[in-house]
C-alpha cells in the first residue's frame, strides 16, 4: 500500500483472534509508536504493553466492575455513557478481548501529555494496518484514570506515581471473514476544512 | 519508503522555502488528516488551512506581540518558556515562515478534542513525509487559545464560537541542502516500554 492508502484505510477493528501477535510484528508496532513526535522532544510517553492473558482478564473484570458503579449523566461524553451502560450487562470486555493492549501513560501536569500519547497511538495504528493487524483506540482506562483501584493496578503493572493513563490501543489478528483488518471506507461526515 | 521507514523517519523541519505547496500534494496531506480516527467517530476536528501570505504575516506578528507581553515563570512548560523568551527578541516567527499553516480546532469541552486533533496532525505529518514535504508541529496558537485577540482573529478566519485551537502544523518544501525533509535519526532517550 502507498502512504495515502495506508493512512486512509485505517479503521477500528473490534473482533480479534486469541492468537498472540508475532513478536517481530509487535516490536515494529511498538517502535513506530516510540518514534512519534513529542512536545519539546520530551519522549515521556510510557508504553505498557500487556500480553499476559491473566492480567488482561483481571483488568477487564475490574474495568467492568468500576464502570458498573457509575451512572450516566446529562451531557456526558457519548462513548463514556455507552461504556457505563454496557458494563451493567452480562458481558462487557473493554478491550474487545484483543491479545495485546498497549497502554500509553504520561506525566501528570505535562502540557503535551494527551497529544504525545495520541501521536504514539496513531503511529502504532498505521503500522498495525501495514502489517494487516487490527487495532482499536481504547479510552476506558483514561476515563478511569482517577479511579483508585485502577490506579493501584496500573502502578502494580509498572506505571510510575507521576504518570497517568492518557490512551490505549487494542491490537491483534482480526477475527473477520477474510482475516484482514476492517478497512471499509470511512463515511465522511465531519473534519471540515476551511481554506484561507 | 515502506511503512516503518515512512513513520520512523518523520522529524521536524524548521526551514522552508517560500514556494507555495503544490495543490495536489496539499490536498493529499489534508485528506490524510481528515481520515484520522476520532472519539466515537465524531470527526469534529476543524482544519483551517492558511496559505494567504498576508494572513500568515499578520498572525505571526500578533503571536509575537502577545507572547512578548507574557513572562516566564517557574515550572512553566519548557517550550512555552522558550517561545516567550524568543518573542522578546527582534525576529520571532512562530510558524518558521512556512507557506502553509494548518490549524486544528475542535469543540471546547469535548473530551477527545486534543487527542483527535493530534491524530489529524500525526497523519498529516506522515503523509507530508511521504511527499518529501517538511512539517513541524506548532503549539503556539494552542498556548494562546484563551487570548482574546488571537481568539478574535481565529473567529475572523472561520473558527466557530464553540471551538478552540488544539494544535497546528507548518508545512512546506524544506530549505535544506538536499531539498529533503529533515530525517536524521531520532535520538532515543525516552518513550520507555514495559512488557507485561
CSV table of C-alpha atoms in Angstrom, one decimal:
chain,number,residue,atom,x,y,z
A,1,UNK,CA,0.0,0.0,0.0
A,2,UNK,CA,1.2,3.5,-0.7
A,3,UNK,CA,1.3,6.1,2.2
A,4,UNK,CA,-2.1,7.6,1.3
A,5,UNK,CA,-3.8,4.2,1.2
A,6,UNK,CA,-2.1,3.0,4.3
A,7,UNK,CA,-3.3,6.1,6.3
A,8,UNK,CA,-6.8,6.3,4.8
A,9,UNK,CA,-7.7,2.6,5.1
A,10,UNK,CA,-7.0,2.5,8.9
A,11,UNK,CA,-10.3,1.8,10.7
A,12,UNK,CA,-11.1,0.3,14.1
A,13,UNK,CA,-11.2,-3.5,14.3
A,14,UNK,CA,-13.3,-4.8,17.2
A,15,UNK,CA,-13.1,-8.6,16.8
A,16,UNK,CA,-9.8,-10.4,17.4
A,17,UNK,CA,-8.5,-13.9,17.3
A,18,UNK,CA,-7.0,-15.0,20.6
A,19,UNK,CA,-3.7,-15.9,18.9
A,20,UNK,CA,-0.7,-13.9,20.2
A,21,UNK,CA,0.8,-11.3,17.9
A,22,UNK,CA,4.0,-12.4,16.3
A,23,UNK,CA,6.9,-10.7,18.3
A,24,UNK,CA,8.6,-9.2,15.3
A,25,UNK,CA,5.3,-7.5,14.2
A,26,UNK,CA,4.6,-6.3,17.7
A,27,UNK,CA,8.1,-4.9,18.0
A,28,UNK,CA,7.6,-2.9,14.8
A,29,UNK,CA,4.3,-1.5,16.0
A,30,UNK,CA,5.8,-0.5,19.4
A,31,UNK,CA,8.8,1.0,17.6
A,32,UNK,CA,6.6,3.0,15.3
A,33,UNK,CA,4.9,4.4,18.4
A,34,UNK,CA,8.2,5.3,20.1
A,35,UNK,CA,9.2,7.3,17.0
A,36,UNK,CA,6.2,9.7,17.4
A,37,UNK,CA,6.9,13.4,17.8
A,38,UNK,CA,6.6,14.8,21.3
A,39,UNK,CA,6.4,18.3,22.8
A,40,UNK,CA,10.0,19.7,23.0
A,41,UNK,CA,11.1,16.2,22.0
A,42,UNK,CA,10.4,15.1,25.6
A,43,UNK,CA,9.7,11.4,24.7
A,44,UNK,CA,8.0,11.0,28.1
A,45,UNK,CA,5.2,8.6,26.9
A,46,UNK,CA,5.4,5.3,28.8
A,47,UNK,CA,4.2,2.3,26.8
A,48,UNK,CA,2.9,-0.5,29.0
A,49,UNK,CA,2.5,-3.5,26.7
A,50,UNK,CA,0.2,-6.1,28.2
A,51,UNK,CA,0.1,-9.6,26.6
A,52,UNK,CA,-0.3,-11.7,29.8
A,53,UNK,CA,-3.8,-13.2,29.4
A,54,UNK,CA,-4.5,-13.3,33.1
A,55,UNK,CA,-3.6,-9.7,33.6
A,56,UNK,CA,-5.8,-8.7,30.7
A,57,UNK,CA,-8.7,-10.7,32.1
A,58,UNK,CA,-8.2,-9.2,35.6
A,59,UNK,CA,-8.1,-5.7,34.2
A,60,UNK,CA,-11.2,-6.3,32.0
A,61,UNK,CA,-13.1,-7.5,35.1
A,62,UNK,CA,-12.0,-4.5,37.2
A,63,UNK,CA,-13.0,-2.1,34.4
A,64,UNK,CA,-16.4,-3.7,34.1
A,65,UNK,CA,-17.0,-3.5,37.9
A,66,UNK,CA,-15.8,0.1,38.2
A,67,UNK,CA,-17.9,1.3,35.3
A,68,UNK,CA,-20.9,-0.6,36.5
A,69,UNK,CA,-20.8,1.6,39.7
A,70,UNK,CA,-21.1,4.7,37.7
A,71,UNK,CA,-24.2,6.4,36.3
A,72,UNK,CA,-24.9,8.0,33.0
A,73,UNK,CA,-25.5,11.8,33.4
A,74,UNK,CA,-26.8,14.5,31.1
A,75,UNK,CA,-24.2,15.9,28.7
A,76,UNK,CA,-21.8,13.0,29.4
A,77,UNK,CA,-19.4,12.1,26.6
A,78,UNK,CA,-21.4,9.6,24.4
A,79,UNK,CA,-18.7,6.9,24.3
A,80,UNK,CA,-18.3,7.0,28.1
A,81,UNK,CA,-22.1,6.8,28.6
A,82,UNK,CA,-22.1,3.7,26.3
A,83,UNK,CA,-19.3,2.1,28.2
A,84,UNK,CA,-21.2,2.6,31.5
A,85,UNK,CA,-24.4,1.2,30.1
A,86,UNK,CA,-22.6,-1.8,28.6
A,87,UNK,CA,-20.8,-2.5,31.8
A,88,UNK,CA,-24.1,-3.2,33.6
A,89,UNK,CA,-24.9,-6.0,31.1
A,90,UNK,CA,-23.7,-9.6,31.4
A,91,UNK,CA,-20.7,-9.4,29.0
A,92,UNK,CA,-18.5,-6.3,28.8
A,93,UNK,CA,-14.9,-6.5,27.8
A,94,UNK,CA,-13.5,-3.1,27.3
A,95,UNK,CA,-10.5,-4.2,25.1
A,96,UNK,CA,-12.5,-6.5,22.9
A,97,UNK,CA,-10.5,-9.5,24.1
A,98,UNK,CA,-7.6,-8.4,22.0
A,99,UNK,CA,-4.4,-10.4,22.8
A,100,UNK,CA,-2.4,-7.2,23.2
A,101,UNK,CA,-3.3,-4.0,24.9
A,102,UNK,CA,-0.7,-1.2,24.8
A,103,UNK,CA,-1.4,1.4,27.5
A,104,UNK,CA,0.1,4.9,27.0
A,105,UNK,CA,0.8,6.8,30.2
A,106,UNK,CA,2.5,10.1,30.5
A,107,UNK,CA,3.5,12.7,33.2
A,108,UNK,CA,0.6,14.3,35.1
A,109,UNK,CA,0.7,18.1,34.6
A,110,UNK,CA,2.8,17.9,31.5
A,111,UNK,CA,1.0,20.1,28.9
A,112,UNK,CA,1.5,17.8,26.0
A,113,UNK,CA,0.7,14.5,27.7
A,114,UNK,CA,-2.6,13.7,25.8
A,115,UNK,CA,-1.2,14.9,22.5
A,116,UNK,CA,2.0,13.0,22.8
A,117,UNK,CA,0.2,9.8,23.7
A,118,UNK,CA,-2.2,10.3,20.8
A,119,UNK,CA,0.7,10.6,18.3
A,120,UNK,CA,2.2,7.4,19.7
A,121,UNK,CA,-1.1,5.6,19.3
A,122,UNK,CA,-1.7,6.9,15.8
A,123,UNK,CA,1.7,5.8,14.6
A,124,UNK,CA,1.0,2.3,16.1
A,125,UNK,CA,-2.4,2.2,14.3
A,126,UNK,CA,-0.9,3.0,11.0
A,127,UNK,CA,2.0,0.5,11.5
A,128,UNK,CA,-0.6,-2.2,12.5
A,129,UNK,CA,-2.6,-1.5,9.4
A,130,UNK,CA,0.6,-2.0,7.3
A,131,UNK,CA,1.1,-5.4,8.9
A,132,UNK,CA,-2.5,-6.5,8.4
A,133,UNK,CA,-3.1,-6.3,12.2
A,134,UNK,CA,-6.3,-4.9,13.5
A,135,UNK,CA,-6.3,-2.2,16.1
A,136,UNK,CA,-8.7,0.0,18.1
A,137,UNK,CA,-8.2,3.0,20.3
A,138,UNK,CA,-9.3,2.3,23.8
A,139,UNK,CA,-10.3,5.2,26.1
A,140,UNK,CA,-11.7,3.3,29.1
A,141,UNK,CA,-8.5,3.3,31.2
A,142,UNK,CA,-8.2,7.1,30.6
A,143,UNK,CA,-11.8,7.6,31.7
A,144,UNK,CA,-10.9,5.7,34.9
A,145,UNK,CA,-7.5,7.3,35.4
A,146,UNK,CA,-8.6,8.9,38.7
A,147,UNK,CA,-10.1,5.6,39.9
A,148,UNK,CA,-8.1,4.4,43.0
A,149,UNK,CA,-8.4,0.7,42.2
A,150,UNK,CA,-7.4,1.1,38.5
A,151,UNK,CA,-4.6,3.5,39.5
A,152,UNK,CA,-3.3,0.9,42.0
A,153,UNK,CA,-3.4,-1.8,39.4
A,154,UNK,CA,-1.6,0.3,36.8
A,155,UNK,CA,1.1,1.1,39.4
A,156,UNK,CA,1.4,-2.6,40.1
A,157,UNK,CA,2.0,-3.1,36.4
A,158,UNK,CA,4.8,-0.5,36.4
A,159,UNK,CA,3.2,2.8,35.8
A,160,UNK,CA,5.0,5.5,37.8
A,161,UNK,CA,3.5,7.6,40.5
A,162,UNK,CA,3.9,10.8,38.4
A,163,UNK,CA,2.1,9.2,35.5
A,164,UNK,CA,-1.5,8.7,34.4
A,165,UNK,CA,-3.1,6.8,31.5
A,166,UNK,CA,-4.0,9.0,28.5
A,167,UNK,CA,-5.0,6.4,26.0
A,168,UNK,CA,-4.5,2.7,25.0
A,169,UNK,CA,-4.6,0.5,21.9
A,170,UNK,CA,-6.0,-3.0,21.4
A,171,UNK,CA,-4.1,-5.0,18.8
A,172,UNK,CA,-4.4,-8.4,17.3
A,173,UNK,CA,-5.2,-10.6,14.3
A,174,UNK,CA,-8.6,-9.6,13.0
A,175,UNK,CA,-11.4,-12.1,13.5
A,176,UNK,CA,-13.0,-11.1,10.2
A,177,UNK,CA,-14.2,-13.2,7.2
A,178,UNK,CA,-11.1,-12.5,5.2
A,179,UNK,CA,-8.7,-12.2,8.2
A,180,UNK,CA,-7.9,-8.6,7.2
A,181,UNK,CA,-8.4,-5.6,9.4
A,182,UNK,CA,-11.6,-3.6,8.9
A,183,UNK,CA,-10.9,-1.2,6.0
A,184,UNK,CA,-14.4,-0.2,4.9
A,185,UNK,CA,-14.2,3.4,3.7
A,186,UNK,CA,-14.8,5.9,6.4
A,187,UNK,CA,-18.1,7.7,5.9
A,188,UNK,CA,-17.1,11.4,5.7
A,189,UNK,CA,-19.4,13.5,7.9
A,190,UNK,CA,-17.1,16.0,9.5
A,191,UNK,CA,-13.5,17.1,9.9
A,192,UNK,CA,-14.4,20.1,7.8
A,193,UNK,CA,-11.8,22.2,6.0
A,194,UNK,CA,-11.7,26.0,5.8
A,195,UNK,CA,-9.2,27.3,3.2
A,196,UNK,CA,-7.7,30.8,3.7
B,1,UNK,CA,9.6,4.0,1.6
B,2,UNK,CA,7.9,1.2,3.4
B,3,UNK,CA,5.5,2.0,6.3
B,4,UNK,CA,8.1,1.6,9.0
B,5,UNK,CA,10.6,3.8,7.3
B,6,UNK,CA,7.9,6.4,6.5
B,7,UNK,CA,6.8,6.6,10.1
B,8,UNK,CA,10.3,6.5,11.8
B,9,UNK,CA,12.0,9.0,9.5
B,10,UNK,CA,9.4,11.7,10.3
B,11,UNK,CA,11.2,14.6,12.0
B,12,UNK,CA,10.5,18.3,12.4
B,13,UNK,CA,11.6,20.6,9.6
B,14,UNK,CA,12.1,24.2,10.7
B,15,UNK,CA,13.4,25.9,7.5
B,16,UNK,CA,11.1,26.3,4.5
B,17,UNK,CA,11.2,27.7,1.0
B,18,UNK,CA,8.6,30.4,0.4
B,19,UNK,CA,7.3,28.5,-2.7
B,20,UNK,CA,3.6,27.5,-2.2
B,21,UNK,CA,2.9,23.8,-1.8
B,22,UNK,CA,1.6,22.1,-4.9
B,23,UNK,CA,-2.3,21.9,-4.5
B,24,UNK,CA,-2.4,18.1,-5.2
B,25,UNK,CA,0.1,17.4,-2.5
B,26,UNK,CA,-1.6,19.7,-0.1
B,27,UNK,CA,-4.9,18.1,-0.8
B,28,UNK,CA,-3.4,14.6,-0.1
B,29,UNK,CA,-2.0,15.9,3.2
B,30,UNK,CA,-5.3,17.4,4.3
B,31,UNK,CA,-7.2,14.3,3.3
B,32,UNK,CA,-4.8,12.1,5.3
B,33,UNK,CA,-5.6,14.3,8.3
B,34,UNK,CA,-9.3,14.0,7.7
B,35,UNK,CA,-9.2,10.2,7.8
B,36,UNK,CA,-7.7,10.2,11.3
B,37,UNK,CA,-9.7,8.3,13.9
B,38,UNK,CA,-11.8,10.3,16.3
B,39,UNK,CA,-13.6,9.6,19.6
B,40,UNK,CA,-16.9,7.9,18.9
B,41,UNK,CA,-16.1,8.7,15.2
B,42,UNK,CA,-17.2,12.3,15.9
B,43,UNK,CA,-15.0,13.8,13.2
B,44,UNK,CA,-15.3,17.2,14.8
B,45,UNK,CA,-11.8,18.5,14.1
B,46,UNK,CA,-11.9,21.7,12.0
B,47,UNK,CA,-8.9,22.2,9.7
B,48,UNK,CA,-8.2,25.8,9.0
B,49,UNK,CA,-5.7,25.8,6.2
B,50,UNK,CA,-3.9,29.1,5.8
B,51,UNK,CA,-1.9,29.8,2.7
B,52,UNK,CA,-2.6,33.5,2.3
B,53,UNK,CA,0.8,35.2,3.0
B,54,UNK,CA,-0.7,38.4,4.4
B,55,UNK,CA,-2.8,36.4,6.9
B,56,UNK,CA,0.2,34.4,8.0
B,57,UNK,CA,2.3,37.5,8.4
B,58,UNK,CA,-0.4,39.2,10.4
B,59,UNK,CA,-0.9,36.2,12.6
B,60,UNK,CA,2.9,35.8,13.2
B,61,UNK,CA,3.1,39.5,14.2
B,62,UNK,CA,0.2,39.1,16.6
B,63,UNK,CA,1.6,35.9,18.2
B,64,UNK,CA,5.0,37.7,18.7
B,65,UNK,CA,3.3,40.7,20.4
B,66,UNK,CA,1.1,38.6,22.6
B,67,UNK,CA,3.9,36.3,23.7
B,68,UNK,CA,6.2,39.3,24.4
B,69,UNK,CA,3.7,40.5,26.9
B,70,UNK,CA,4.0,37.3,28.9
B,71,UNK,CA,6.7,36.4,31.5
B,72,UNK,CA,8.4,33.1,32.0
B,73,UNK,CA,7.5,31.6,35.4
B,74,UNK,CA,8.9,28.7,37.5
B,75,UNK,CA,7.8,25.2,36.3
B,76,UNK,CA,6.4,26.6,33.0
B,77,UNK,CA,6.4,24.1,30.1
B,78,UNK,CA,9.9,24.5,28.6
B,79,UNK,CA,8.8,25.0,25.0
B,80,UNK,CA,6.3,27.7,26.1
B,81,UNK,CA,9.0,29.4,28.1
B,82,UNK,CA,11.3,29.3,25.0
B,83,UNK,CA,8.6,30.9,22.9
B,84,UNK,CA,8.1,33.7,25.4
B,85,UNK,CA,11.8,34.4,25.6
B,86,UNK,CA,12.2,34.3,21.8
B,87,UNK,CA,9.3,36.6,21.2
B,88,UNK,CA,11.1,39.4,23.1
B,89,UNK,CA,13.9,39.3,20.5
B,90,UNK,CA,14.0,41.0,17.2
B,91,UNK,CA,12.9,38.2,15.0
B,92,UNK,CA,10.4,35.6,16.1
B,93,UNK,CA,8.1,33.8,13.6
B,94,UNK,CA,6.2,31.1,15.3
B,95,UNK,CA,5.5,29.1,12.2
B,96,UNK,CA,9.0,29.2,10.8
B,97,UNK,CA,7.7,31.2,7.8
B,98,UNK,CA,6.2,28.1,6.3
B,99,UNK,CA,4.0,28.8,3.3
B,100,UNK,CA,1.2,26.7,4.8
B,101,UNK,CA,-0.1,26.5,8.3
B,102,UNK,CA,-2.9,24.1,9.1
B,103,UNK,CA,-4.6,24.9,12.4
B,104,UNK,CA,-6.7,22.2,14.0
B,105,UNK,CA,-9.6,23.4,16.1
B,106,UNK,CA,-12.1,21.3,18.0
B,107,UNK,CA,-15.1,21.7,20.2
B,108,UNK,CA,-14.5,23.2,23.7
B,109,UNK,CA,-15.5,20.7,26.4
B,110,UNK,CA,-15.4,17.7,24.1
B,111,UNK,CA,-13.3,15.1,26.0
B,112,UNK,CA,-11.3,13.9,23.0
B,113,UNK,CA,-10.6,17.3,21.4
B,114,UNK,CA,-6.8,17.3,22.0
B,115,UNK,CA,-6.4,13.6,21.1
B,116,UNK,CA,-8.4,13.9,17.9
B,117,UNK,CA,-6.5,17.0,16.7
B,118,UNK,CA,-3.2,15.2,17.5
B,119,UNK,CA,-4.2,12.2,15.3
B,120,UNK,CA,-5.2,14.5,12.5
B,121,UNK,CA,-1.8,16.2,12.8
B,122,UNK,CA,0.2,13.0,13.0
B,123,UNK,CA,-1.5,11.6,9.9
B,124,UNK,CA,-0.6,14.8,8.0
B,125,UNK,CA,3.0,14.7,9.2
B,126,UNK,CA,3.4,11.2,7.9
B,127,UNK,CA,1.7,12.0,4.6
B,128,UNK,CA,3.9,15.1,4.3
B,129,UNK,CA,7.0,12.9,4.8
B,130,UNK,CA,5.8,10.5,2.1
B,131,UNK,CA,5.6,13.5,-0.3
B,132,UNK,CA,9.0,14.9,0.7
B,133,UNK,CA,7.4,17.9,2.3
B,134,UNK,CA,8.7,19.2,5.6
B,135,UNK,CA,6.4,19.7,8.5
B,136,UNK,CA,6.6,20.8,12.1
B,137,UNK,CA,4.0,20.6,15.0
B,138,UNK,CA,3.2,24.2,16.1
B,139,UNK,CA,1.8,24.6,19.6
B,140,UNK,CA,1.8,28.4,19.9
B,141,UNK,CA,-1.8,29.1,18.9
B,142,UNK,CA,-2.9,26.4,21.4
B,143,UNK,CA,-0.9,28.1,24.2
B,144,UNK,CA,-2.7,31.4,23.2
B,145,UNK,CA,-6.1,29.8,22.8
B,146,UNK,CA,-7.5,31.9,25.7
B,147,UNK,CA,-6.0,35.1,24.4
B,148,UNK,CA,-8.9,37.4,23.3
B,149,UNK,CA,-7.0,38.9,20.3
B,150,UNK,CA,-5.9,35.6,18.9
B,151,UNK,CA,-9.4,34.2,19.5
B,152,UNK,CA,-11.0,37.1,17.6
B,153,UNK,CA,-8.6,36.6,14.8
B,154,UNK,CA,-9.3,32.9,14.6
B,155,UNK,CA,-13.0,33.5,14.6
B,156,UNK,CA,-12.5,36.0,11.8
B,157,UNK,CA,-10.7,33.2,9.9
B,158,UNK,CA,-13.7,30.9,10.3
B,159,UNK,CA,-13.2,29.2,13.6
B,160,UNK,CA,-16.6,28.6,15.3
B,161,UNK,CA,-17.5,30.1,18.7
B,162,UNK,CA,-17.8,26.6,20.2
B,163,UNK,CA,-14.2,25.8,19.0
B,164,UNK,CA,-10.7,26.4,20.2
B,165,UNK,CA,-7.3,25.7,18.7
B,166,UNK,CA,-5.7,22.4,20.0
B,167,UNK,CA,-2.7,22.2,17.6
B,168,UNK,CA,-1.3,23.3,14.2
B,169,UNK,CA,1.1,22.2,11.6
B,170,UNK,CA,3.6,24.1,9.5
B,171,UNK,CA,4.1,22.5,6.0
B,172,UNK,CA,6.3,23.4,3.1
B,173,UNK,CA,9.2,22.5,0.8
B,174,UNK,CA,12.3,22.1,3.0
B,175,UNK,CA,15.0,24.7,2.8
B,176,UNK,CA,17.7,22.1,3.3
B,177,UNK,CA,20.9,21.3,1.5
B,178,UNK,CA,19.4,18.4,-0.4
B,179,UNK,CA,15.8,19.8,-0.5
B,180,UNK,CA,14.6,16.8,1.5
B,181,UNK,CA,12.8,17.0,4.9
B,182,UNK,CA,14.9,16.6,8.0
B,183,UNK,CA,15.2,12.8,8.5
B,184,UNK,CA,18.2,12.5,10.9
B,185,UNK,CA,17.6,9.5,13.1
B,186,UNK,CA,15.7,10.4,16.3
B,187,UNK,CA,18.0,10.1,19.4
B,188,UNK,CA,16.1,7.6,21.6
B,189,UNK,CA,16.1,8.9,25.1
B,190,UNK,CA,12.6,8.1,26.4
B,191,UNK,CA,9.2,6.7,25.4
B,192,UNK,CA,10.2,3.7,27.5
B,193,UNK,CA,8.4,0.3,27.2
B,194,UNK,CA,7.3,-2.0,30.0
B,195,UNK,CA,6.4,-5.5,28.8
B,196,UNK,CA,3.8,-7.5,30.8
